[in-house]
Amino acid sequence: MTSTVHEDVGSAGVTLSDEQVAEYHREGYLLLEPAFLGEALLSRLQDAVTDILQADGPQVVREKDDVTIRSVYGPHRDNLAVAEAARDTRLAGAARRLLDDVVYVHQSKLNVKAAFSGDRWDWHQDFVNWLRLDGIQRPDLVNVAVFLDDVSEFNGPLMICPRSHTNGLMPGRDREGMPEGYEDAPSWVSTLTSDEQYQLDPDGIRTMVERNGLISAKGRAGSLLFFHGNILHASLPNISPTDRKVLILVFNGMQNAPTEVPSPRPGFLAERPPVAVDSD
Ligand code: 6CS
Ligand code: FE
């Protein structure tokens, strides 16, 4: 991969304010207008989508119809625009401030939630998979999600339960076997489909939502959503005529690096060993 580094003057000195950092830690998420990311970086990432979707390998997870692409994992590893964005001060620099640690990319993915056919994401907390499957001990990872399409109430926005990140892992139970439609898929697909492997107890979800409410993370393309590894979230199927493509970079602190696990997941799902991102 040749590296022609794009000097994006727009990024110089762009960082989160103290109030934004405080809001993230209080609420468990932070949603920023497109101006923070800037037009240039957004269009570079939008232009990268065609290449990312042409990936043909185990990192591509399709919907139950076995046709529609649901997610492509690991674009930070083989797509130049995503690799550069992963080092950008507006993403990695922001993650470093939020985690108060040198950061690395634990996982990246393009979640397509395609028009008419993009399926749901059940209620879940991301951290449960990163603890049990990747041996990461603390939930302080931050999802940095770039909206590549306009996200409205019609095309399956993320629903987030504010302040649900501070009570640890919610009670639930594992689904028996592989999800329907993925019976012959590799075992690591089990936590990547519309039917969560770790199904949260409905009572726990109801209590949390009754107490804290829900927000819908809507915004124009270029919006930036930061959300905590323990935040309770979900999204509905997309029956609208517009895609809801979101590029998510999951940053973790080097002091929270993965510990040894019996069967490590593929590198496109969980980077090991971590390689620190040198961001200012
Ligand atoms: O297993 C994982 O790593 C993925 N699964 C879910 C439901 N969210 C976090 C992560 O992308
Ligand atoms: Fe999630």
CSV table of N, CA, C and O in Angstrom, one decimal, residues 177-234:
chain,number,residue,atom,x,y,z
A,177,GLY,N,-26.1,-21.8,19.8
A,177,GLY,CA,-25.7,-22.1,18.4
A,177,GLY,C,-25.5,-20.8,17.5
A,177,GLY,O,-25.7,-19.7,18.0
A,178,MET,N,-25.3,-21.0,16.2
A,178,MET,CA,-25.1,-19.9,15.3
A,178,MET,C,-26.5,-19.3,15.0
A,178,MET,O,-27.5,-19.9,15.0
A,179,PRO,N,-26.5,-18.0,14.6
A,179,PRO,CA,-27.8,-17.3,14.2
A,179,PRO,C,-28.4,-17.9,13.0
A,179,PRO,O,-27.7,-18.5,12.1
A,180,GLU,N,-29.7,-17.9,12.9
A,180,GLU,CA,-30.4,-18.4,11.7
A,180,GLU,C,-29.9,-17.8,10.4
A,180,GLU,O,-29.7,-16.6,10.4
A,181,GLY,N,-29.6,-18.6,9.5
A,181,GLY,CA,-29.1,-18.1,8.2
A,181,GLY,C,-27.6,-18.1,8.1
A,181,GLY,O,-27.0,-17.9,7.1
A,182,TYR,N,-26.9,-18.4,9.3
A,182,TYR,CA,-25.5,-18.4,9.3
A,182,TYR,C,-25.0,-19.7,9.9
A,182,TYR,O,-23.9,-19.8,10.4
A,183,GLU,N,-25.8,-20.8,9.8
A,183,GLU,CA,-25.5,-22.0,10.4
A,183,GLU,C,-24.1,-22.5,10.0
A,183,GLU,O,-23.4,-23.2,10.7
A,184,ASP,N,-23.7,-22.3,8.7
A,184,ASP,CA,-22.4,-22.8,8.2
A,184,ASP,C,-21.3,-21.8,8.3
A,184,ASP,O,-20.2,-22.0,7.8
A,185,ALA,N,-21.6,-20.6,8.9
A,185,ALA,CA,-20.5,-19.5,8.9
A,185,ALA,C,-19.5,-19.8,10.0
A,185,ALA,O,-19.7,-20.6,10.9
A,186,PRO,N,-18.3,-19.2,9.9
A,186,PRO,CA,-17.3,-19.4,10.9
A,186,PRO,C,-17.8,-18.9,12.3
A,186,PRO,O,-18.7,-18.0,12.3
A,187,SER,N,-17.3,-19.4,13.4
A,187,SER,CA,-17.9,-19.1,14.7
A,187,SER,C,-17.9,-17.6,15.0
A,187,SER,O,-18.8,-17.1,15.6
A,188,TRP,N,-16.8,-16.9,14.5
A,188,TRP,CA,-16.7,-15.5,14.8
A,188,TRP,C,-17.8,-14.6,14.2
A,188,TRP,O,-17.9,-13.5,14.6
A,189,VAL,N,-18.5,-15.2,13.3
A,189,VAL,CA,-19.7,-14.4,12.7
A,189,VAL,C,-20.8,-14.3,13.7
A,189,VAL,O,-21.6,-13.3,13.6
A,190,SER,N,-20.8,-15.1,14.7
A,190,SER,CA,-21.9,-15.2,15.7
A,190,SER,C,-22.2,-13.9,16.4
A,190,SER,O,-23.3,-13.6,16.8
A,191,THR,N,-21.2,-13.0,16.5
A,191,THR,CA,-21.5,-11.7,17.2
A,191,THR,C,-21.6,-10.5,16.2
A,191,THR,O,-21.5,-9.4,16.6
A,192,LEU,N,-21.8,-10.9,14.9
A,192,LEU,CA,-21.8,-9.8,13.9
A,192,LEU,C,-23.1,-9.7,13.1
A,192,LEU,O,-23.2,-8.9,12.2
A,193,THR,N,-24.1,-10.4,13.6
A,193,THR,CA,-25.4,-10.5,12.8
A,193,THR,C,-26.5,-9.7,13.5
A,193,THR,O,-26.3,-9.2,14.6
A,194,SER,N,-27.7,-9.7,12.9
A,194,SER,CA,-28.8,-9.0,13.5
A,194,SER,C,-29.3,-9.6,14.8
A,194,SER,O,-29.9,-9.0,15.6
A,195,ASP,N,-29.0,-10.9,14.9
A,195,ASP,CA,-29.4,-11.6,16.2
A,195,ASP,C,-28.2,-11.7,17.1
A,195,ASP,O,-27.4,-12.5,16.9
A,196,GLU,N,-28.1,-10.8,18.0
A,196,GLU,CA,-27.0,-10.8,18.9
A,196,GLU,C,-26.7,-12.1,19.6
A,196,GLU,O,-27.7,-12.9,19.9
A,197,GLN,N,-25.4,-12.5,19.7
A,197,GLN,CA,-25.1,-13.7,20.4
A,197,GLN,C,-25.5,-13.6,21.9
A,197,GLN,O,-26.1,-14.5,22.4
A,198,TYR,N,-25.1,-12.5,22.5
A,198,TYR,CA,-25.4,-12.3,23.9
A,198,TYR,C,-26.7,-11.5,24.0
A,198,TYR,O,-26.7,-10.2,23.7
A,199,GLN,N,-27.8,-12.1,24.2
A,199,GLN,CA,-29.1,-11.5,24.2
A,199,GLN,C,-29.4,-10.9,25.6
A,199,GLN,O,-29.5,-11.6,26.6
A,200,LEU,N,-29.5,-9.5,25.6
A,200,LEU,CA,-29.8,-8.9,26.9
A,200,LEU,C,-31.2,-9.2,27.4
A,200,LEU,O,-32.1,-9.3,26.6
A,201,ASP,N,-31.3,-9.3,28.8
A,201,ASP,CA,-32.6,-9.5,29.4
A,201,ASP,C,-33.5,-8.3,29.1
A,201,ASP,O,-33.2,-7.2,29.4
A,202,PRO,N,-34.7,-8.5,28.6
A,202,PRO,CA,-35.7,-7.4,28.3
A,202,PRO,C,-35.9,-6.5,29.5
A,202,PRO,O,-36.0,-5.3,29.4
A,203,ASP,N,-36.0,-7.2,30.7
A,203,ASP,CA,-36.3,-6.4,31.9
A,203,ASP,C,-35.2,-5.3,32.1
A,203,ASP,O,-35.5,-4.2,32.5
A,204,GLY,N,-34.0,-5.8,31.9
A,204,GLY,CA,-32.8,-4.9,32.1
A,204,GLY,C,-32.9,-3.7,31.1
A,204,GLY,O,-32.6,-2.5,31.5
A,205,ILE,N,-33.2,-4.0,29.9
A,205,ILE,CA,-33.3,-3.0,28.9
A,205,ILE,C,-34.4,-2.0,29.2
A,205,ILE,O,-34.3,-0.8,29.2
A,206,ARG,N,-35.6,-2.6,29.6
A,206,ARG,CA,-36.8,-1.7,29.9
A,206,ARG,C,-36.4,-0.8,31.1
A,206,ARG,O,-36.7,0.4,31.0
A,207,THR,N,-35.8,-1.3,32.1
A,207,THR,CA,-35.5,-0.5,33.3
A,207,THR,C,-34.5,0.6,32.9
A,207,THR,O,-34.8,1.8,33.3
A,208,MET,N,-33.5,0.3,32.1
A,208,MET,CA,-32.5,1.3,31.8
A,208,MET,C,-33.2,2.4,30.9
A,208,MET,O,-33.0,3.6,31.1
A,209,VAL,N,-34.0,2.0,30.0
A,209,VAL,CA,-34.6,3.0,29.1
A,209,VAL,C,-35.7,3.8,29.8
A,209,VAL,O,-35.8,5.0,29.6
A,210,GLU,N,-36.4,3.2,30.7
A,210,GLU,CA,-37.4,3.9,31.5
A,210,GLU,C,-36.7,5.0,32.3
A,210,GLU,O,-37.2,6.1,32.5
A,211,ARG,N,-35.5,4.7,32.8
A,211,ARG,CA,-34.8,5.6,33.7
A,211,ARG,C,-34.1,6.7,32.8
A,211,ARG,O,-34.1,7.9,33.2
A,212,ASN,N,-33.5,6.3,31.7
A,212,ASN,CA,-32.6,7.3,31.0
A,212,ASN,C,-33.1,7.7,29.7
A,212,ASN,O,-32.5,8.6,29.1
A,213,GLY,N,-34.2,7.1,29.2
A,213,GLY,CA,-34.7,7.5,27.9
A,213,GLY,C,-33.9,7.0,26.7
A,213,GLY,O,-32.9,6.2,26.9
A,214,LEU,N,-34.2,7.5,25.5
A,214,LEU,CA,-33.4,7.1,24.3
A,214,LEU,C,-33.2,8.3,23.5
A,214,LEU,O,-34.0,9.2,23.5
A,215,ILE,N,-32.1,8.3,22.7
A,215,ILE,CA,-31.9,9.3,21.7
A,215,ILE,C,-31.6,8.6,20.4
A,215,ILE,O,-31.2,7.4,20.4
A,216,SER,N,-31.9,9.3,19.3
A,216,SER,CA,-31.7,8.7,18.0
A,216,SER,C,-30.6,9.6,17.4
A,216,SER,O,-30.7,10.8,17.3
A,217,ALA,N,-29.5,8.9,17.0
A,217,ALA,CA,-28.3,9.7,16.5
A,217,ALA,C,-28.5,10.0,15.1
A,217,ALA,O,-28.0,9.3,14.2
A,218,LYS,N,-29.2,11.1,14.8
A,218,LYS,CA,-29.4,11.6,13.4
A,218,LYS,C,-28.4,12.7,13.1
A,218,LYS,O,-28.0,13.5,14.0
A,219,GLY,N,-28.1,12.8,11.8
A,219,GLY,CA,-27.3,14.0,11.4
A,219,GLY,C,-26.9,13.8,9.9
A,219,GLY,O,-27.0,12.8,9.3
A,220,ARG,N,-26.5,15.0,9.3
A,220,ARG,CA,-26.1,14.9,7.9
A,220,ARG,C,-24.8,14.2,7.8
A,220,ARG,O,-24.0,14.0,8.7
A,221,ALA,N,-24.5,13.7,6.5
A,221,ALA,CA,-23.3,13.1,6.2
A,221,ALA,C,-22.1,13.9,6.7
A,221,ALA,O,-22.2,15.2,6.5
A,222,GLY,N,-21.1,13.3,7.3
A,222,GLY,CA,-20.0,14.1,7.9
A,222,GLY,C,-20.1,14.3,9.4
A,222,GLY,O,-19.2,14.6,10.1
A,223,SER,N,-21.3,14.0,9.9
A,223,SER,CA,-21.5,14.0,11.4
A,223,SER,C,-20.6,12.9,12.0
A,223,SER,O,-20.3,11.9,11.4
A,224,LEU,N,-20.2,13.2,13.2
A,224,LEU,CA,-19.3,12.3,13.9
A,224,LEU,C,-19.9,11.9,15.2
A,224,LEU,O,-20.3,12.8,16.0
A,225,LEU,N,-20.1,10.6,15.4
A,225,LEU,CA,-20.7,10.1,16.7
A,225,LEU,C,-19.6,9.3,17.5
A,225,LEU,O,-19.1,8.3,16.9
A,226,PHE,N,-19.3,9.7,18.7
A,226,PHE,CA,-18.4,9.0,19.6
A,226,PHE,C,-19.3,8.3,20.6
A,226,PHE,O,-20.3,8.9,21.1
A,227,PHE,N,-19.1,6.9,20.8
A,227,PHE,CA,-19.9,6.3,21.8
A,227,PHE,C,-19.1,5.2,22.5
A,227,PHE,O,-18.3,4.5,21.9
A,228,HIS,N,-19.4,5.1,23.8
A,228,HIS,CA,-18.6,4.3,24.8
A,228,HIS,C,-18.8,2.8,24.6
A,228,HIS,O,-19.9,2.4,24.2
A,229,GLY,N,-17.9,2.0,24.9
A,229,GLY,CA,-18.0,0.5,24.7
A,229,GLY,C,-19.0,-0.1,25.5
A,229,GLY,O,-19.5,-1.2,25.2
A,230,ASN,N,-19.5,0.5,26.6
A,230,ASN,CA,-20.6,-0.1,27.4
A,230,ASN,C,-21.9,0.5,27.2
A,230,ASN,O,-22.9,0.1,27.8
A,231,ILE,N,-22.0,1.5,26.2
A,231,ILE,CA,-23.4,2.2,26.1
A,231,ILE,C,-24.4,1.2,25.5
A,231,ILE,O,-24.0,0.4,24.6
A,232,LEU,N,-25.6,1.2,26.0
A,232,LEU,CA,-26.7,0.4,25.4
A,232,LEU,C,-27.2,1.0,24.1
A,232,LEU,O,-27.6,2.2,24.1
A,233,HIS,N,-27.2,0.3,23.0
A,233,HIS,CA,-27.6,0.8,21.8
A,233,HIS,C,-28.2,-0.3,20.8
A,233,HIS,O,-28.0,-1.5,21.1
A,234,ALA,N,-28.8,0.2,19.8
A,234,ALA,CA,-29.5,-0.8,18.8
A,234,ALA,C,-29.8,0.0,17.6
A,234,ALA,O,-29.7,1.3,17.6
